[in-house]
Amino acid sequence: MGKIVRRRMMSSELDLHHFERSTVHDQISLIVSQLHEKDELRKAFRLEGSVQFENHSNTLSQDADIEEGMQSMSEPGPRRRRSPRLLEQERQSGSQRASAIPASAVVSAQQTKSARPRADQFCVYNISSDSQRAGSRIPAFVIEYKAPHKLTLGHIYEGLEEMDLAEVVRSKDTDGPKEHCRRLVAAAITQAFSYMVRAGLEFGCVCNGEASIFLRIPEDPRTVLFFLSVPKGDMWATPLGGRRMATRTIGCISLQLGKMLAFTLQSLKKPPRSHSWRDRAFEQLKIWKVIYHDLLKAIPADEAPSSEYRPPRQEAFFRASPIRLRPRRHVLSAQSCSSYDRLGRRETDEDGSDPETPSRPPRSAPSRATRPFEGSGSSTERLTSGSSTGQQYCTQECLRSLVDGRPLDKSCPNVNEHGREHHQIDGLMFCALIRQQLAQDLDSNFEPIGRHRSRGVPFMVRLASHGYTLVAKCSPIDFVPHMMHEAIVYDRLRPIQGIHVPVYLGSIHLVRPYYYDAIAYLTHAMFLSFGGMPIHKQISTANCAQVTDQAVVCIRAIHNLQVLHRDLKPRNVVRDPVTGRVMILDFERAEERVPRPVLGTIAPNRKMRRDESGLIKARDKSADLFSRERRSITAELSTLAV
């Protein structure tokens, strides 16, 4: 492996990611999977199954749709000419769609546009291996990649130290290479820091392939702690240091792998912080608007510091782990995601003990001459404050009767909370109450379920005051027009709601956007009854014919209402494991077809087919599309049977 790695050149963050994936990430995923098999280790580190290193710069965005469409595009030609009338119609159509989005949602989009991860930002997830919880994923920590020519070892050695960012960001004409390096390193750290705060994560890392800067945000987010690891330099302090180059290369990789594994295990033990913590953090933190490349260009090439290895400043220095052994912690005092505030006297560990040993709980944030972080709460608040885990979904008939104003469904598992004989509220009141509840608390009775889809994220939501438990399909601002279109389609399908498609209760715009899994802010929610589990988990050779027939019945019912699904794949077919009922989901791409008359008047077009009465039978294109859609899903479902 050493010879292969040495031949690779790294000229971008993408090259760096490929290098890290082959040498570190894949190995860590494999090791964690093995550790998960041991009960004691699984409980100690809260292992769900494995870990994945993922980038989501295009996830849940219009760019993903563009990329999907590009795959089916032919070679581009000259732009099609459009008449002024058609161009005006397109412009008016676009303005109508934009006007349908409330102004508050547009403001939210402008505020959260920069929150999407960049191409050089990765998040590490704790992935469940339980088939019943497939798709469950918990963010653990983030990684900010910087190509080694954009953030050199020389920059890090020269600029990484305890600093007050309020002073660092102020540039002066007399600034020299030292100040420029400090500003460059601070910018790299604060980019990762900002991502960590948005995601509510305690741990993060800045990596350039030669060194890793491990980061930790205490409960008070105005301070970020760092630890520098340089495997190449550490090699010379070990018995492997004098061996030949290939062996030293493998040794460097082994050291980096070991440290990143220890850091990963430490991070997996800490759940994401609550949305309340994030909101309080943003209230106190300011924004440093900076262009990284401008800072890099400010350092003349002839004044760039050397990247030769420099021994650590600490006297006692042999680090088996970036978390376990740390004689003294360096501090970046943070008043914002990039603007830092001096917090007073320096910290020392007088007792010489190891404050970050994984075998015991970490100590509280260091005592400093400053007021405590206002309203700080436990990082486990999200897991203990009324989680809806264990709640049962309301039945189809229960939610249908809520919408129609009919008596309660006595078979609903939550009927005792709904009322005695009749519902105490209606569908409109439900939307108003749930909007008010989510405006106050996004951490209770509101949990992601399964993996996100192309344009939305499913949540299990419970109206605490009345016990209604159902599904919320949430989406970012980019897809609000699609969700509004889907709501219109559900209205068209109202006669078969609760039978062949879920019951639709209404939609709201969230007062407080939900930052989902360090990927995107969700601003819109539509509420649906629980349709069931994905069909691919429940179909087999024994029930394939029965399930397929049920799916075709659903599709015929949808087609009878002149709705063409346009995305009828097995992923959009679900089945309730209790009742065995099959339903069809996700109508954001659906098309409402206008029925055309089967018989037309006599026309001179001889190509049109005449029947015996002399009338010309027009070809029904909608019928062909409906039939093709039924045949397609029937064939795809048959391939799932095992």
XYZ file of C-alpha atoms in Angstrom:
642
model
C 0.000 0.000 0.000
C 2.862 2.383 0.785
C 4.177 2.368 -2.802
C 0.693 2.907 -4.231
C -0.026 5.798 -1.902
C 3.319 7.482 -2.635
C 2.520 7.610 -6.368
C -0.677 9.570 -5.853
C -0.657 13.327 -6.327
C -3.050 15.559 -4.381
C -3.975 18.754 -6.185
C -7.497 19.259 -4.844
C -9.829 18.439 -1.971
C -11.327 15.668 -4.136
C -7.924 13.988 -4.513
C -7.409 14.330 -0.772
C -10.762 12.689 -0.083
C -9.944 9.739 -2.369
C -6.630 9.318 -0.557
C -8.236 9.451 2.883
C -11.055 7.126 1.850
C -8.715 4.361 0.676
C -6.224 4.658 3.537
C -8.343 5.667 6.535
C -12.118 5.868 6.087
C -12.753 2.399 4.651
C -10.531 0.834 7.287
C -12.329 2.629 10.119
C -15.713 1.524 8.782
C -14.494 -2.063 8.705
C -13.047 -1.900 12.236
C -16.207 -0.325 13.691
C -18.315 -3.044 12.060
C -16.170 -5.641 13.805
C -16.371 -3.813 17.147
C -20.164 -3.707 16.805
C -20.269 -7.485 17.132
C -18.952 -7.243 20.723
C -21.754 -6.429 23.176
C -19.518 -4.592 25.633
C -17.923 -2.379 22.991
C -21.227 -1.792 21.235
C -22.737 -0.380 24.426
C -19.629 1.526 25.514
C -19.321 3.466 22.247
C -23.024 3.491 21.255
C -22.272 1.688 18.008
C -25.254 1.322 15.692
C -23.518 -0.915 13.165
C -20.949 0.951 11.103
C -19.824 4.440 10.166
C -19.960 6.237 6.833
C -18.033 9.301 5.651
C -20.378 11.247 3.390
C -20.584 14.548 1.551
C -24.034 16.052 0.972
C -23.309 19.248 -0.939
C -25.934 18.275 -3.559
C -28.299 16.237 -1.379
C -31.855 17.577 -1.082
C -31.035 20.352 -3.540
C -32.005 21.297 -7.059
C -28.477 20.410 -8.142
C -29.291 16.764 -7.458
C -32.289 16.969 -9.767
C -30.149 18.639 -12.409
C -27.535 15.895 -12.183
C -30.253 13.256 -12.422
C -31.636 14.900 -15.538
C -28.202 15.290 -17.087
C -27.743 11.540 -17.107
C -30.540 11.163 -19.642
C -29.656 14.162 -21.796
C -28.221 13.838 -25.264
C -25.398 15.940 -26.626
C -26.435 19.576 -26.405
C -27.247 21.456 -29.559
C -28.195 25.025 -30.339
C -30.709 26.536 -27.985
C -34.286 26.068 -29.111
C -35.924 29.226 -30.393
C -39.028 30.299 -28.497
C -41.691 32.737 -29.564
C -42.251 35.868 -27.446
C -45.667 34.489 -26.443
C -44.207 31.235 -25.051
C -41.410 33.053 -23.271
C -43.944 35.350 -21.612
C -46.038 32.341 -20.519
C -42.982 30.703 -18.968
C -42.082 33.912 -17.152
C -45.605 34.285 -15.739
C -45.691 30.621 -14.712
C -42.410 31.016 -12.849
C -43.593 34.156 -11.075
C -46.816 32.411 -10.021
C -44.863 29.538 -8.475
C -42.617 32.000 -6.651
C -45.576 34.018 -5.353
C -47.070 30.840 -3.882
C -44.162 30.671 -1.416
C -44.656 32.900 1.631
C -42.239 35.773 2.096
C -41.088 34.308 5.408
C -40.019 31.137 3.643
C -38.042 33.116 1.086
C -36.276 34.987 3.883
C -35.485 31.676 5.541
C -34.028 30.431 2.281
C -31.770 33.459 2.007
C -30.617 33.017 5.606
C -29.943 29.280 5.280
C -28.555 29.102 1.751
C -24.983 29.137 3.039
C -25.721 26.357 5.531
C -25.454 23.582 2.941
C -22.197 21.619 3.253
C -19.555 22.490 0.678
C -17.824 19.907 -1.490
C -14.868 19.805 0.931
C -17.012 19.228 4.027
C -17.889 15.678 5.097
C -20.007 14.345 7.909
C -19.393 11.009 9.635
C -22.553 9.060 10.476
C -23.309 6.270 12.924
C -25.259 3.917 10.629
C -27.664 1.295 11.953
C -27.309 -2.305 10.802
C -30.694 -3.316 12.246
C -33.048 -4.299 9.419
C -35.968 -2.853 11.388
C -34.185 0.506 11.613
C -32.621 0.561 8.158
C -31.745 4.077 7.151
C -31.264 5.258 10.747
C -28.235 7.524 10.887
C -26.819 9.719 13.631
C -24.261 12.453 12.805
C -21.083 12.010 14.862
C -18.510 14.563 13.661
C -17.522 16.604 10.622
C -14.341 16.814 8.556
C -13.132 19.891 6.708
C -10.670 18.987 3.937
C -8.033 21.424 2.750
C -5.697 20.479 -0.083
C -2.072 20.472 1.187
C -1.126 23.398 -1.079
C -3.979 25.503 0.349
C -3.147 24.767 3.972
C 0.459 23.633 4.304
C 2.218 22.254 7.340
C 4.158 25.500 7.421
C 0.920 27.484 7.670
C -0.265 25.250 10.516
C 3.034 25.340 12.445
C 3.252 29.093 12.127
C -0.396 29.979 12.714
C -1.937 27.386 15.036
C -1.796 28.574 18.608
C -4.009 29.880 21.359
C -5.572 33.001 19.921
C -8.257 35.618 20.266
C -10.025 35.790 16.939
C -11.317 39.283 17.614
C -7.699 40.351 17.239
C -6.803 37.941 14.441
C -9.527 39.123 12.043
C -8.369 42.738 12.207
C -5.779 43.144 9.488
C -3.117 45.848 9.590
C -0.704 47.206 7.016
C 2.141 46.052 9.222
C 0.996 42.419 9.312
C 3.710 39.920 8.436
C 3.700 36.216 7.509
C 2.982 35.212 11.117
C -0.257 37.201 11.254
C -1.313 36.025 7.772
C -0.771 32.381 8.774
C -2.765 32.823 11.973
C -5.624 34.334 9.979
C -5.506 31.514 7.397
C -5.526 28.770 10.043
C -8.299 30.526 11.964
C -10.408 30.680 8.795
C -9.976 26.946 8.166
C -10.939 26.104 11.740
C -13.942 28.418 11.804
C -15.308 26.906 8.596
C -15.390 23.542 10.349
C -16.569 25.208 13.571
C -19.566 26.769 11.814
C -20.547 23.412 10.323
C -20.234 21.783 13.772
C -22.483 24.359 15.440
C -25.172 24.084 12.758
C -25.153 20.300 13.087
C -25.026 20.419 16.884
C -21.884 18.278 16.957
C -19.245 18.395 19.664
C -16.364 17.076 17.556
C -14.817 18.001 14.204
C -11.565 17.852 12.282
C -9.571 19.862 9.738
C -7.410 17.620 7.539
C -4.880 18.378 4.786
C -3.542 14.844 4.278
C -0.345 15.526 6.240
C -1.837 16.762 9.479
C -5.134 16.694 11.328
C -6.421 19.400 13.632
C -8.908 17.715 15.944
C -11.580 20.073 17.299
C -14.026 19.998 20.189
C -16.729 22.517 21.095
C -17.606 22.484 24.816
C -21.094 23.221 26.077
C -20.239 26.915 25.830
C -19.738 27.387 22.058
C -17.679 30.547 22.439
C -14.585 28.379 22.849
C -13.248 25.700 20.526
C -10.464 23.367 21.691
C -7.920 21.955 19.243
C -5.246 19.279 19.066
C -2.648 18.944 16.277
C -1.562 15.548 14.965
C 1.250 15.170 12.379
C 1.771 11.431 11.695
C 4.861 11.994 9.528
C 6.633 13.786 12.338
C 5.390 11.405 14.988
C 6.958 8.532 13.041
C 10.476 9.709 13.890
C 9.673 9.459 17.588
C 8.816 5.758 17.221
C 10.927 2.662 16.478
C 9.594 2.707 12.904
C 11.206 6.061 12.220
C 14.528 4.679 10.982
C 13.149 2.121 8.586
C 12.950 2.434 4.821
C 10.497 4.793 3.109
C 7.749 2.262 2.290
C 7.667 1.066 5.899
C 7.555 4.632 7.194
C 4.693 5.404 4.805
C 2.705 2.471 6.149
C 3.616 3.575 9.673
C 2.316 7.091 9.022
C -0.938 5.675 7.708
C -1.200 3.356 10.724
C -0.673 6.245 13.142
C -3.258 8.373 11.358
C -5.665 5.445 11.232
C -5.258 4.776 14.946
C -5.776 8.390 15.929
C -8.776 8.849 13.653
C -10.285 5.609 14.981
C -9.890 6.814 18.578
C -11.389 10.167 17.625
C -14.278 8.430 15.836
C -15.082 6.207 18.821
C -14.978 9.199 21.150
C -17.343 11.122 18.855
C -19.818 8.256 18.523
C -20.412 8.359 22.266
C -21.823 11.892 22.105
C -25.293 12.387 20.554
C -26.013 15.581 18.586
C -26.982 18.564 20.679
C -30.531 19.847 20.697
C -31.936 22.459 18.342
C -32.455 24.664 21.383
C -28.706 24.572 22.023
C -28.039 25.516 18.402
C -30.513 28.394 18.531
C -28.928 29.722 21.716
C -25.497 29.404 20.139
C -26.490 31.406 17.074
C -27.962 34.113 19.289
C -24.535 34.696 20.844
C -22.266 34.005 17.878
C -21.420 36.417 15.106
C -20.432 35.748 11.505
C -16.998 36.303 9.992
C -17.429 36.771 6.260
C -14.178 35.778 4.638
C -12.951 34.338 1.344
C -10.353 31.692 2.102
C -8.480 32.084 -1.182
C -8.011 35.796 -0.519
C -6.297 34.974 2.763
C -4.112 32.405 1.027
C -3.050 34.876 -1.655
C -2.073 37.379 1.039
C 0.935 35.177 1.889
C 3.716 35.751 -0.692
C 5.305 32.558 -1.986
C 8.791 33.691 -0.955
C 7.559 34.330 2.606
C 5.673 31.064 3.055
C 6.866 29.228 6.173
C 8.724 25.945 5.879
C 6.778 22.689 6.177
C 9.648 20.823 7.798
C 8.525 18.891 10.845
C 8.640 20.774 14.116
C 8.504 18.944 17.448
C 5.544 19.767 19.691
C 5.860 22.602 22.181
C 4.786 20.397 25.102
C 7.550 18.750 27.085
C 5.732 15.490 27.826
C 4.826 14.238 24.388
C 3.952 10.776 23.299
C 0.363 10.705 22.111
C -1.286 7.327 21.773
C -4.564 9.098 21.037
C -5.615 12.663 20.254
C -8.311 12.335 22.885
C -6.846 10.210 25.631
C -3.527 11.886 26.420
C -3.375 15.652 26.306
C -1.021 17.275 28.838
C -2.348 20.726 28.057
C -5.211 21.972 25.935
C -4.865 24.859 23.524
C -7.862 27.121 23.221
C -9.449 29.263 20.550
C -11.812 31.582 22.411
C -14.888 31.942 20.221
C -17.437 34.710 20.286
C -18.781 33.556 16.900
C -18.360 31.048 14.158
C -15.349 33.096 13.278
C -15.177 36.078 15.655
C -13.500 35.134 18.924
C -13.544 36.830 22.329
C -10.750 36.735 24.876
C -11.984 34.846 27.921
C -9.341 35.726 30.468
C -6.662 33.695 32.138
C -4.949 30.717 30.532
C -5.951 27.201 31.392
C -3.650 24.713 33.055
C -4.234 21.188 34.220
C -2.623 21.477 37.614
C -3.279 17.923 38.648
C -1.725 16.561 35.459
C -4.631 14.175 34.991
C -6.093 13.267 31.643
C -9.422 15.088 31.323
C -10.485 13.378 28.107
C -10.007 9.708 28.955
C -12.787 7.814 27.153
C -13.375 5.465 30.100
C -14.886 8.248 32.216
C -17.202 11.154 31.475
C -15.565 14.376 30.282
C -15.252 17.267 32.667
C -17.314 20.369 32.312
C -16.035 23.354 30.355
C -12.977 24.998 31.962
C -13.581 27.647 34.568
C -12.920 31.112 33.180
C -13.398 34.743 34.112
C -16.536 35.114 32.016
C -20.273 34.674 32.310
C -21.535 31.156 31.525
C -23.207 30.305 28.251
C -26.807 31.442 28.660
C -29.306 28.625 28.869
C -26.826 25.876 28.213
C -28.323 22.424 28.528
C -27.154 18.859 28.506
C -26.065 17.413 25.182
C -28.361 14.469 25.870
C -31.422 16.711 26.011
C -32.529 15.520 22.589
C -32.757 11.910 23.746
C -34.476 12.432 27.079
C -36.981 15.234 26.550
C -40.128 13.412 25.581
C -38.979 11.462 22.582
C -41.773 9.941 20.526
C -39.907 6.628 20.320
C -42.306 3.814 21.166
C -45.402 5.727 20.033
C -47.782 4.001 17.649
C -49.131 5.640 14.530
C -52.778 6.570 14.291
C -54.834 4.414 11.946
C -55.915 5.448 8.462
C -59.554 5.555 9.544
C -58.696 7.714 12.575
C -57.025 10.420 10.508
C -59.607 10.181 7.726
C -62.374 10.737 10.295
C -60.411 13.711 11.652
C -60.362 15.304 8.205
C -64.021 14.453 7.431
C -65.382 15.343 10.868
C -66.700 11.841 11.612
C -66.701 9.916 14.939
C -63.502 8.510 16.386
C -61.996 5.241 15.229
C -62.060 3.105 18.391
C -59.330 0.828 16.997
C -56.762 3.637 16.925
C -54.029 2.978 19.531
C -54.098 6.666 20.530
C -57.880 7.074 20.694
C -57.924 7.807 24.425
C -56.014 11.035 23.796
C -58.280 12.172 20.934
C -61.548 12.505 22.840
C -64.552 10.389 23.826
C -66.826 9.996 20.829
C -65.730 12.752 18.451
C -62.475 14.515 17.639
C -61.925 17.672 19.660
C -60.236 19.387 16.682
C -60.360 19.238 12.889
C -57.681 19.108 10.195
C -57.168 22.871 10.090
C -56.828 23.099 13.855
C -54.363 20.205 13.792
C -52.081 22.136 11.387
C -52.303 25.280 13.510
C -51.487 23.408 16.723
C -48.632 21.377 15.288
C -47.098 24.518 13.770
C -47.224 26.193 17.183
C -45.717 23.112 18.847
C -42.820 22.861 16.394
C -42.167 26.594 16.682
C -41.488 26.053 20.385
C -39.699 22.692 20.330
C -38.057 20.751 17.500
C -36.450 18.185 19.787
C -39.551 16.458 21.200
C -42.216 14.468 19.345
C -40.465 15.098 16.021
C -37.949 12.509 14.814
C -36.545 11.564 11.383
C -37.488 8.034 10.335
C -35.464 6.178 7.744
C -33.329 7.758 5.075
C -34.134 10.955 3.245
C -35.624 10.750 -0.229
C -34.800 12.843 -3.281
C -36.948 15.823 -2.279
C -38.077 15.210 1.272
C -37.333 13.702 4.663
C -39.907 11.572 6.538
C -40.469 12.349 10.223
C -42.578 10.756 12.917
C -44.518 13.612 14.491
C -46.904 13.632 17.438
C -49.271 16.405 18.478
C -48.588 16.263 22.203
C -51.846 17.911 23.274
C -54.129 15.417 21.470
C -51.947 12.374 20.755
C -52.248 12.342 16.960
C -49.196 10.483 15.652
C -48.439 10.467 11.943
C -45.806 11.208 9.291
C -44.460 14.635 8.342
C -42.763 14.888 4.973
C -40.348 17.818 5.282
C -38.384 19.528 2.534
C -35.976 22.456 2.040
C -37.057 25.693 0.418
C -35.874 24.472 -3.013
C -38.694 21.939 -3.191
C -41.596 23.845 -1.654
C -43.275 24.269 -5.083
C -43.048 20.493 -5.581
C -44.604 19.849 -2.170
C -47.404 22.295 -2.916
C -48.027 20.485 -6.199
C -48.127 17.172 -4.336
C -50.730 18.619 -1.952
C -52.904 19.506 -4.936
C -52.597 15.948 -6.246
C -53.578 14.538 -2.856
C -56.693 16.714 -2.939
C -57.506 15.173 -6.303
C -57.044 11.718 -4.762
C -59.206 12.424 -1.715
C -61.832 9.733 -2.568
C -59.175 7.017 -2.152
C -57.193 8.511 0.753
C -56.746 6.025 3.566
C -57.460 3.162 1.149
C -54.908 3.295 -1.656
C -52.914 6.418 -0.735
C -52.177 8.019 2.672
C -54.536 10.521 4.258
C -53.396 14.102 3.691
C -54.095 16.473 6.606
C -52.446 19.682 5.394
C -49.133 21.539 5.069
C -47.294 24.235 7.016
C -44.152 26.350 6.744
C -41.970 25.767 9.787
C -41.408 28.844 11.949
C -37.989 27.476 12.946
C -36.147 25.617 10.166
C -34.952 22.132 11.093
C -31.291 21.473 10.280
C -31.398 17.871 9.136
C -28.376 15.608 9.679
C -25.882 18.354 8.846
C -27.263 18.397 5.283
C -29.906 21.081 4.772
C -32.463 23.275 6.517
C -36.018 21.948 6.213
C -38.631 24.696 6.022
C -41.839 23.009 4.808
C -43.850 20.079 6.187
C -46.841 18.173 4.852
C -48.698 15.759 7.132
C -49.735 12.280 6.053
C -50.953 9.084 7.651
C -48.410 6.292 7.997
C -48.609 4.163 4.849
C -46.276 1.353 5.843
C -42.772 -0.010 5.436
C -40.838 -0.117 2.132
C -42.120 -2.906 -0.073
C -38.708 -4.421 -0.758
C -38.497 -5.509 2.880
C -41.816 -7.361 2.805
C -42.075 -9.006 -0.578
C -41.090 -12.631 -1.138
C -41.802 -15.455 -3.542
C -44.662 -16.554 -1.286
C -46.571 -13.247 -1.345
C -45.238 -11.649 -4.535
C -48.384 -12.288 -6.586
C -50.686 -11.022 -3.829
C -48.638 -7.877 -3.159
C -48.350 -7.127 -6.874
C -52.112 -7.489 -7.347
C -52.724 -5.110 -4.437
C -50.315 -2.582 -5.916
C -52.047 -2.774 -9.299
C -55.417 -2.185 -7.627
C -53.985 0.957 -6.000
C -52.562 2.166 -9.276
C -55.849 1.594 -11.127
C -57.674 3.613 -8.486
C -55.188 6.457 -8.954
C -55.466 6.256 -12.745
C -59.274 6.250 -12.545
C -58.968 9.713 -11.006
C -56.859 10.758 -14.020
C -53.567 11.027 -12.128
C -50.341 9.724 -13.678
C -47.710 9.068 -11.027
C -44.646 9.663 -13.264
C -42.270 8.110 -10.686
C -43.882 4.757 -9.954
C -40.953 2.746 -8.632
C -40.825 0.150 -5.824
C -39.382 2.820 -3.506
C -42.761 4.579 -3.688
C -44.765 1.469 -2.813
C -45.253 0.646 0.890
C -47.092 -2.012 2.862
C -48.437 -1.940 6.397
C -46.973 -5.036 8.104
C -49.954 -5.205 10.503
C -52.904 -4.842 8.133
C -51.145 -6.011 4.955
C -52.522 -2.977 3.075
C -50.454 -1.664 0.146
C -50.270 2.066 -0.657
C -48.611 4.378 -3.166
C -46.565 7.417 -2.037
C -44.755 10.509 -3.314
C -46.763 12.436 -5.895
C -44.500 15.482 -6.294
C -43.834 14.457 -9.923
C -47.405 13.340 -10.637
C -49.420 14.740 -13.508
C -53.155 15.320 -13.615
C -54.429 14.180 -16.979
C -57.448 15.861 -18.599
C -59.737 13.118 -19.941
C -60.233 13.310 -23.707
C -63.349 12.102 -25.582
C -62.951 8.665 -27.101
C -65.097 9.498 -30.154
C -64.405 12.468 -32.399
C -66.104 14.000 -35.413
C -65.359 12.993 -38.989
C -62.231 14.665 -40.298
C -60.435 14.548 -43.658
C -57.408 12.923 -42.018
C -57.455 9.447 -43.604
C -54.886 8.105 -41.160
C -57.440 8.158 -38.344
C -59.165 4.805 -37.854
C -62.951 4.566 -38.528
C -65.288 2.276 -36.695
C -68.360 0.570 -38.228
C -70.613 3.560 -37.528
C -68.448 5.830 -39.580
C -67.171 7.838 -36.602
C -63.465 8.360 -36.148
C -62.001 6.951 -32.943
C -59.315 9.234 -31.538
C -56.285 7.605 -29.941
C -56.343 7.952 -26.139
C -52.756 8.726 -25.187
C -53.575 8.851 -21.474
C -54.805 5.266 -21.541
C -51.516 4.182 -23.090
C -49.528 6.014 -20.403
C -51.616 4.508 -17.610
C -51.234 1.022 -19.035
C -47.488 1.444 -19.463
C -47.125 2.603 -15.858
C -49.001 -0.455 -14.554
C -46.925 -2.852 -16.637
C -43.678 -1.207 -15.504
C -44.349 -1.472 -11.767
C -45.641 -5.032 -12.131
C -42.379 -6.062 -13.768
C -40.234 -4.267 -11.175
C -42.073 -5.753 -8.211
C -41.618 -9.254 -9.603
C -37.832 -8.782 -9.548
C -37.873 -8.047 -5.790
C -39.205 -11.442 -4.782
C -36.520 -13.606 -3.214
